[in-house]
XYZ file of N, CA and C in Angstrom:
501
model
N -19.154 15.288 32.170
C -19.550 13.899 31.923
C -18.755 12.963 32.816
N -19.296 11.806 32.999
C -18.646 10.817 33.862
C -17.529 10.135 33.094
N -16.427 9.875 33.795
C -15.346 9.116 33.191
C -15.579 7.650 33.517
N -16.087 6.935 32.541
C -16.430 5.525 32.743
C -15.477 4.602 31.980
N -14.310 5.096 31.663
C -13.312 4.282 30.962
C -12.379 3.654 31.988
N -12.813 2.540 32.545
C -12.022 1.867 33.561
C -10.865 1.128 32.906
N -9.661 1.344 33.425
C -8.471 0.748 32.823
C -8.366 -0.753 33.094
N -9.084 -1.254 34.071
C -8.935 -2.658 34.450
C -10.055 -3.574 33.933
N -10.911 -3.081 33.032
C -11.996 -3.943 32.532
C -11.801 -4.375 31.087
N -10.805 -3.816 30.424
C -10.594 -4.149 29.015
C -10.402 -5.658 28.834
N -11.214 -6.238 27.939
C -11.134 -7.667 27.656
C -11.892 -8.546 28.641
N -12.466 -7.966 29.658
C -13.218 -8.743 30.656
C -14.645 -8.941 30.160
N -15.273 -10.056 30.538
C -16.635 -10.351 30.100
C -17.645 -9.345 30.633
N -17.326 -8.687 31.719
C -18.262 -7.755 32.355
C -17.986 -6.294 32.004
N -17.088 -6.042 31.068
C -16.680 -4.671 30.744
C -17.867 -3.771 30.396
N -18.751 -4.236 29.517
C -19.880 -3.387 29.111
C -20.836 -3.109 30.273
N -20.952 -4.075 31.191
C -21.837 -3.887 32.341
C -21.243 -2.882 33.334
N -19.937 -2.927 33.492
C -19.261 -1.975 34.378
C -19.428 -0.554 33.847
N -19.265 -0.386 32.552
C -19.412 0.934 31.939
C -20.855 1.414 32.055
N -21.803 0.512 31.804
C -23.230 0.876 31.887
C -23.601 1.277 33.326
N -23.122 0.530 34.306
C -23.394 0.861 35.708
C -22.843 2.243 36.047
N -21.704 2.566 35.508
C -21.096 3.879 35.717
C -21.926 4.965 35.027
N -22.313 4.716 33.782
C -23.107 5.698 33.038
C -24.457 5.969 33.710
N -25.019 4.952 34.340
C -26.290 5.110 35.051
C -26.112 5.782 36.415
N -24.861 5.963 36.820
C -24.584 6.622 38.093
C -24.629 5.689 39.286
N -24.629 4.383 39.031
C -24.691 3.426 40.131
C -23.320 3.206 40.760
N -22.289 3.195 39.922
C -20.922 2.968 40.400
C -20.003 4.001 39.762
N -19.000 4.416 40.523
C -18.072 5.426 40.015
C -16.674 4.881 39.771
N -16.337 3.792 40.419
C -14.976 3.281 40.301
C -14.059 3.946 41.311
N -12.783 3.564 41.236
C -11.812 4.068 42.192
C -10.517 4.374 41.447
N -10.190 5.643 41.303
C -8.969 6.064 40.595
C -8.872 5.452 39.206
N -9.990 5.484 38.463
C -10.007 4.978 37.097
C -10.100 3.471 36.989
N -10.319 2.808 38.100
C -10.420 1.342 38.093
C -11.798 0.916 38.581
N -12.280 -0.191 38.018
C -13.553 -0.762 38.420
C -13.381 -1.743 39.581
N -12.269 -2.426 39.600
C -11.935 -3.405 40.643
C -12.959 -4.550 40.695
N -13.283 -5.056 39.533
C -14.292 -6.097 39.409
C -13.898 -7.450 39.960
N -12.638 -7.669 40.204
C -12.178 -8.959 40.733
C -12.157 -8.960 42.267
N -12.349 -7.788 42.861
C -12.318 -7.657 44.310
C -13.700 -7.966 44.888
N -13.729 -8.467 46.114
C -15.006 -8.740 46.781
C -15.774 -7.445 46.978
N -17.073 -7.548 46.883
C -17.948 -6.403 47.077
C -18.121 -6.154 48.571
N -17.897 -4.921 48.967
C -18.077 -4.557 50.366
C -19.546 -4.231 50.598
N -20.024 -4.458 51.813
C -21.422 -4.187 52.137
C -21.737 -2.705 51.917
N -20.816 -1.841 52.255
C -21.029 -0.408 52.055
C -21.229 -0.087 50.576
N -20.466 -0.752 49.707
C -20.616 -0.523 48.265
C -21.976 -1.000 47.774
N -22.409 -2.162 48.258
C -23.716 -2.689 47.872
C -24.817 -1.734 48.320
N -24.716 -1.231 49.539
C -25.703 -0.302 50.075
C -25.768 0.958 49.211
N -24.612 1.477 48.839
C -24.551 2.702 48.031
C -25.169 2.466 46.648
N -24.818 1.371 45.999
C -25.367 1.073 44.665
C -26.886 0.937 44.740
N -27.389 0.205 45.728
C -28.833 0.011 45.846
C -29.551 1.324 46.189
N -28.933 2.154 47.018
C -29.524 3.460 47.343
C -29.609 4.329 46.095
N -28.552 4.334 45.294
C -28.562 5.122 44.057
C -29.629 4.602 43.090
N -29.783 3.288 43.034
C -30.793 2.696 42.147
C -32.202 3.091 42.604
N -32.455 3.035 43.898
C -33.772 3.386 44.420
C -34.039 4.880 44.266
N -33.042 5.692 44.524
C -33.206 7.148 44.430
C -33.332 7.606 42.978
N -32.784 6.815 42.057
C -32.837 7.197 40.649
C -31.885 8.324 40.309
N -30.856 8.475 41.113
C -29.872 9.527 40.873
C -28.550 9.170 41.530
N -27.510 9.832 41.092
C -26.194 9.599 41.668
C -26.084 10.380 42.967
N -26.057 9.653 44.057
C -25.877 10.263 45.371
C -24.412 10.121 45.764
N -23.896 11.106 46.457
C -22.542 10.981 46.977
C -22.548 9.903 48.059
N -21.379 9.384 48.385
C -21.237 8.234 49.275
C -22.034 8.401 50.578
N -21.754 9.462 51.321
C -22.425 9.671 52.609
C -23.927 9.878 52.448
N -24.299 10.596 51.388
C -25.720 10.800 51.090
C -26.414 9.463 50.834
N -25.742 8.607 50.076
C -26.313 7.305 49.720
C -26.486 6.423 50.957
N -25.516 6.442 51.847
C -25.612 5.656 53.083
C -26.803 6.151 53.911
N -26.912 7.466 54.063
C -28.026 8.059 54.820
C -29.367 7.709 54.161
N -29.411 7.820 52.849
C -30.639 7.508 52.098
C -31.033 6.039 52.321
N -30.040 5.152 52.288
C -30.300 3.720 52.491
C -30.838 3.465 53.893
N -30.300 4.147 54.870
C -30.781 3.987 56.245
C -32.202 4.526 56.390
N -32.464 5.667 55.808
C -33.783 6.304 55.918
C -34.865 5.521 55.163
N -34.467 4.813 54.121
C -35.441 4.110 53.283
C -35.457 2.605 53.508
N -34.811 2.159 54.582
C -34.902 0.761 54.988
C -34.092 -0.228 54.172
N -33.152 0.235 53.361
C -32.303 -0.693 52.613
C -31.383 -1.429 53.584
N -30.894 -0.687 54.569
C -30.082 -1.291 55.622
C -30.577 -0.787 56.972
N -30.486 -1.659 57.964
C -30.849 -1.270 59.326
C -29.615 -0.909 60.138
N -28.448 -1.072 59.555
C -27.186 -0.801 60.247
C -27.015 0.707 60.399
N -26.900 1.160 61.632
C -26.723 2.585 61.900
C -25.249 2.959 62.065
N -24.438 2.022 62.539
C -23.004 2.247 62.711
C -22.322 1.972 61.371
N -21.990 3.033 60.666
C -21.451 2.929 59.310
C -20.192 2.069 59.250
N -19.404 2.040 60.304
C -18.161 1.248 60.285
C -18.461 -0.246 60.117
N -19.676 -0.679 60.477
C -20.046 -2.091 60.328
C -20.376 -2.456 58.886
N -20.416 -1.452 58.012
C -20.681 -1.695 56.586
C -19.393 -1.965 55.801
N -18.244 -1.723 56.417
C -16.973 -1.863 55.722
C -16.420 -3.269 55.888
N -17.128 -4.205 55.269
C -16.731 -5.613 55.252
C -17.399 -6.246 54.035
N -16.919 -7.405 53.609
C -17.561 -8.059 52.463
C -19.029 -8.363 52.764
N -19.856 -8.272 51.744
C -21.287 -8.545 51.886
C -21.545 -10.019 51.576
N -22.430 -10.626 52.327
C -22.794 -12.017 52.035
C -23.928 -12.018 51.007
N -24.102 -13.152 50.353
C -25.158 -13.252 49.345
C -26.525 -13.013 49.958
N -26.774 -13.575 51.122
C -28.092 -13.421 51.732
C -28.361 -11.977 52.106
N -27.315 -11.244 52.549
C -27.504 -9.828 52.866
C -27.862 -9.042 51.610
N -27.187 -9.384 50.513
C -27.453 -8.707 49.250
C -28.881 -8.983 48.782
N -29.306 -10.225 48.889
C -30.672 -10.594 48.480
C -31.699 -9.846 49.326
N -31.484 -9.774 50.612
C -32.421 -9.065 51.492
C -32.491 -7.584 51.125
N -31.328 -6.973 50.902
C -31.321 -5.553 50.547
C -31.989 -5.327 49.190
N -31.749 -6.215 48.235
C -32.392 -6.097 46.915
C -33.908 -6.218 47.053
N -34.365 -7.131 47.910
C -35.799 -7.310 48.144
C -36.396 -6.044 48.747
N -35.694 -5.430 49.677
C -36.182 -4.187 50.284
C -36.315 -3.079 49.235
N -35.347 -2.997 48.336
C -35.401 -1.995 47.265
C -36.597 -2.279 46.358
N -36.779 -3.544 45.965
C -37.903 -3.905 45.091
C -39.235 -3.575 45.763
N -39.353 -3.887 47.053
C -40.583 -3.583 47.788
C -40.835 -2.074 47.838
N -39.778 -1.316 48.077
C -39.903 0.138 48.171
C -40.323 0.730 46.826
N -39.757 0.203 45.730
C -40.135 0.683 44.391
C -41.593 0.352 44.095
N -42.015 -0.859 44.438
C -43.407 -1.270 44.212
C -44.351 -0.382 45.024
N -43.983 -0.114 46.261
C -44.796 0.750 47.126
C -44.891 2.156 46.534
N -43.782 2.641 46.024
C -43.749 3.974 45.430
C -44.632 4.037 44.190
N -44.573 3.004 43.353
C -45.411 2.969 42.148
C -46.884 2.900 42.515
N -47.213 2.106 43.527
C -48.598 1.990 43.967
C -49.099 3.335 44.502
N -48.278 4.014 45.286
C -48.645 5.327 45.813
C -48.863 6.328 44.684
N -48.004 6.255 43.659
C -48.127 7.172 42.521
C -49.437 6.911 41.769
N -49.778 5.628 41.561
C -51.025 5.286 40.880
C -52.227 5.766 41.684
N -52.181 5.582 43.001
C -53.282 6.040 43.855
C -53.410 7.563 43.794
N -52.275 8.250 43.778
C -52.284 9.706 43.709
C -52.876 10.183 42.387
N -52.494 9.524 41.287
C -53.038 9.887 39.975
C -54.541 9.644 39.921
N -55.005 8.529 40.487
C -56.436 8.222 40.504
C -57.184 9.241 41.355
N -56.603 9.619 42.491
C -57.227 10.616 43.361
C -57.342 11.948 42.635
N -56.296 12.344 41.912
C -56.336 13.600 41.163
C -57.411 13.555 40.080
N -57.515 12.411 39.404
C -58.518 12.253 38.360
C -59.928 12.322 38.962
N -60.139 11.610 40.073
C -61.447 11.622 40.739
C -61.797 13.029 41.208
N -60.813 13.721 41.770
C -61.028 15.080 42.249
C -61.376 16.003 41.085
N -60.692 15.838 39.977
C -60.972 16.648 38.787
C -62.389 16.440 38.292
N -62.840 15.184 38.258
C -64.204 14.886 37.826
C -65.215 15.476 38.801
N -64.936 15.328 40.084
C -65.840 15.851 41.105
C -65.966 17.364 40.989
N -64.818 18.038 40.888
C -64.846 19.499 40.757
C -65.546 19.920 39.475
N -65.292 19.193 38.409
C -65.949 19.502 37.138
C -67.455 19.397 37.270
N -67.925 18.354 37.944
C -69.363 18.176 38.151
C -69.927 19.262 39.057
N -69.198 19.602 40.109
C -69.679 20.617 41.038
C -69.734 22.004 40.406
N -68.841 22.255 39.472
C -68.767 23.583 38.857
C -69.545 23.655 37.542
N -70.506 22.761 37.356
C -71.357 22.832 36.171
C -70.838 22.015 35.009
N -69.844 21.233 35.223
C -69.292 20.428 34.133
C -70.101 19.182 33.863
N -71.121 18.923 34.671
C -71.929 17.721 34.488
C -72.598 17.738 33.117
N -73.127 18.897 32.746
C -73.777 19.029 31.439
C -72.765 18.785 30.324
N -71.550 19.330 30.509
C -70.493 19.149 29.507
C -70.115 17.673 29.387
N -70.023 16.988 30.537
C -69.718 15.557 30.516
C -70.789 14.785 29.772
N -72.065 15.148 29.996
C -73.155 14.477 29.293
C -73.063 14.713 27.793
N -72.721 15.955 27.414
C -72.555 16.273 25.993
C -71.428 15.448 25.380
N -70.311 15.313 26.112
C -69.190 14.519 25.608
C -69.588 13.064 25.440
N -70.319 12.534 26.418
C -70.767 11.143 26.325
C -71.697 10.954 25.132
N -72.606 11.918 24.912
C -73.528 11.829 23.786
C -72.757 11.878 22.468
N -71.759 12.766 22.379
C -70.942 12.859 21.172
C -70.205 11.545 20.918
N -69.679 10.942 21.978
C -68.983 9.665 21.823
C -69.935 8.580 21.345
N -71.166 8.561 21.870
C -72.156 7.569 21.442
C -72.519 7.770 19.971
N -72.702 9.027 19.570
C -73.029 9.323 18.181
C -71.895 8.891 17.256
N -70.675 9.146 17.667
C -69.512 8.756 16.865
C -69.426 7.241 16.732
N -69.665 6.543 17.833
C -69.646 5.076 17.818
C -70.734 4.548 16.890
N -71.926 5.125 16.971
C -73.040 4.707 16.105
C -72.690 4.950 14.650
N -72.122 6.099 14.349
C -71.724 6.427 12.979
C -70.683 5.438 12.460
N -69.724 5.090 13.285
C -68.687 4.128 12.884
C -69.296 2.756 12.630
N -70.266 2.373 13.455
C -70.923 1.076 13.268
C -71.722 1.063 11.969
N -72.393 2.180 11.650
C -73.154 2.270 10.410
C -72.232 2.157 9.199
N -71.096 2.848 9.262
C -70.125 2.773 8.169
C -69.616 1.355 7.996
N -69.335 0.699 9.092
C -68.844 -0.679 9.041
C -69.915 -1.597 8.444
N -71.163 -1.427 8.843
C -72.254 -2.237 8.300
C -72.403 -2.029 6.797
N -72.312 -0.770 6.344
C -72.407 -0.468 4.912
C -71.270 -1.137 4.149
N -70.079 -1.074 4.714
C -68.915 -1.681 4.060
C -69.085 -3.188 3.970
N -69.568 -3.809 5.042
C -69.791 -5.256 5.034
C -70.856 -5.631 4.017
N -71.909 -4.809 3.906
C -72.976 -5.078 2.947
C -72.443 -4.986 1.524
N -71.619 -3.985 1.234
C -71.032 -3.836 -0.095
C -70.143 -5.030 -0.425
N -69.345 -5.461 0.550
C -68.469 -6.616 0.327
C -69.291 -7.867 0.059
N -70.397 -8.022 0.769
C -71.261 -9.191 0.580
C -71.895 -9.154 -0.806
N -72.327 -7.966 -1.251
C -72.916 -7.836 -2.585
C -71.888 -8.166 -3.658
N -70.643 -7.708 -3.457
C -69.576 -8.001 -4.423
C -69.309 -9.494 -4.468
N -69.329 -10.144 -3.323
C -69.116 -11.592 -3.272
C -70.212 -12.329 -4.011
N -71.450 -11.897 -3.822
C -72.593 -12.539 -4.481
C -72.481 -12.379 -5.996
N -72.036 -11.174 -6.443
C -71.887 -10.949 -7.886
C -70.788 -11.845 -8.447
N -69.721 -11.999 -7.703
C -68.604 -12.835 -8.141
C -69.060 -14.280 -8.239
N -69.874 -14.737 -7.330
C -70.354 -16.117 -7.350
C -71.329 -16.346 -8.496
N -72.126 -15.334 -8.862
C -73.071 -15.451 -9.950
C -72.347 -15.582 -11.293
N -71.220 -14.939 -11.389
C -70.457 -14.955 -12.652
C -69.819 -16.294 -12.798
């Protein structure tokens, strides 16, 4: 298990967030410390965002490579990442991660739709057309039966109301 008990966050307003980030595998800390009062280095931001996009805890070098391959950062010379990150750089990198996640979700939805369409096509080609028609007919019959039951119930309620009004 991860050791997320940072000795330097006790009593700090961000303590629970530091622990949660560690538990999610986004941040590991340094020698048992979170170092939340220190400026964030660009390399650290890149690593956290890469881990968030990957959905897993990547080791430092893996995370940097992943960030470069997935467009989180365009910086190829890793030594240029070892400096404080500016707000605008962080916003740009966060936007790239959000765009990449949206693209991934869209691709997944398209893939699922393609699989569904392919399944229907194969089913029809292999004689499943008759089965599909039978299923549709069964669904129509069930819907009709439910509507009839609902109509009967409404009629009974109306008759009860009329009897109550007569009394």
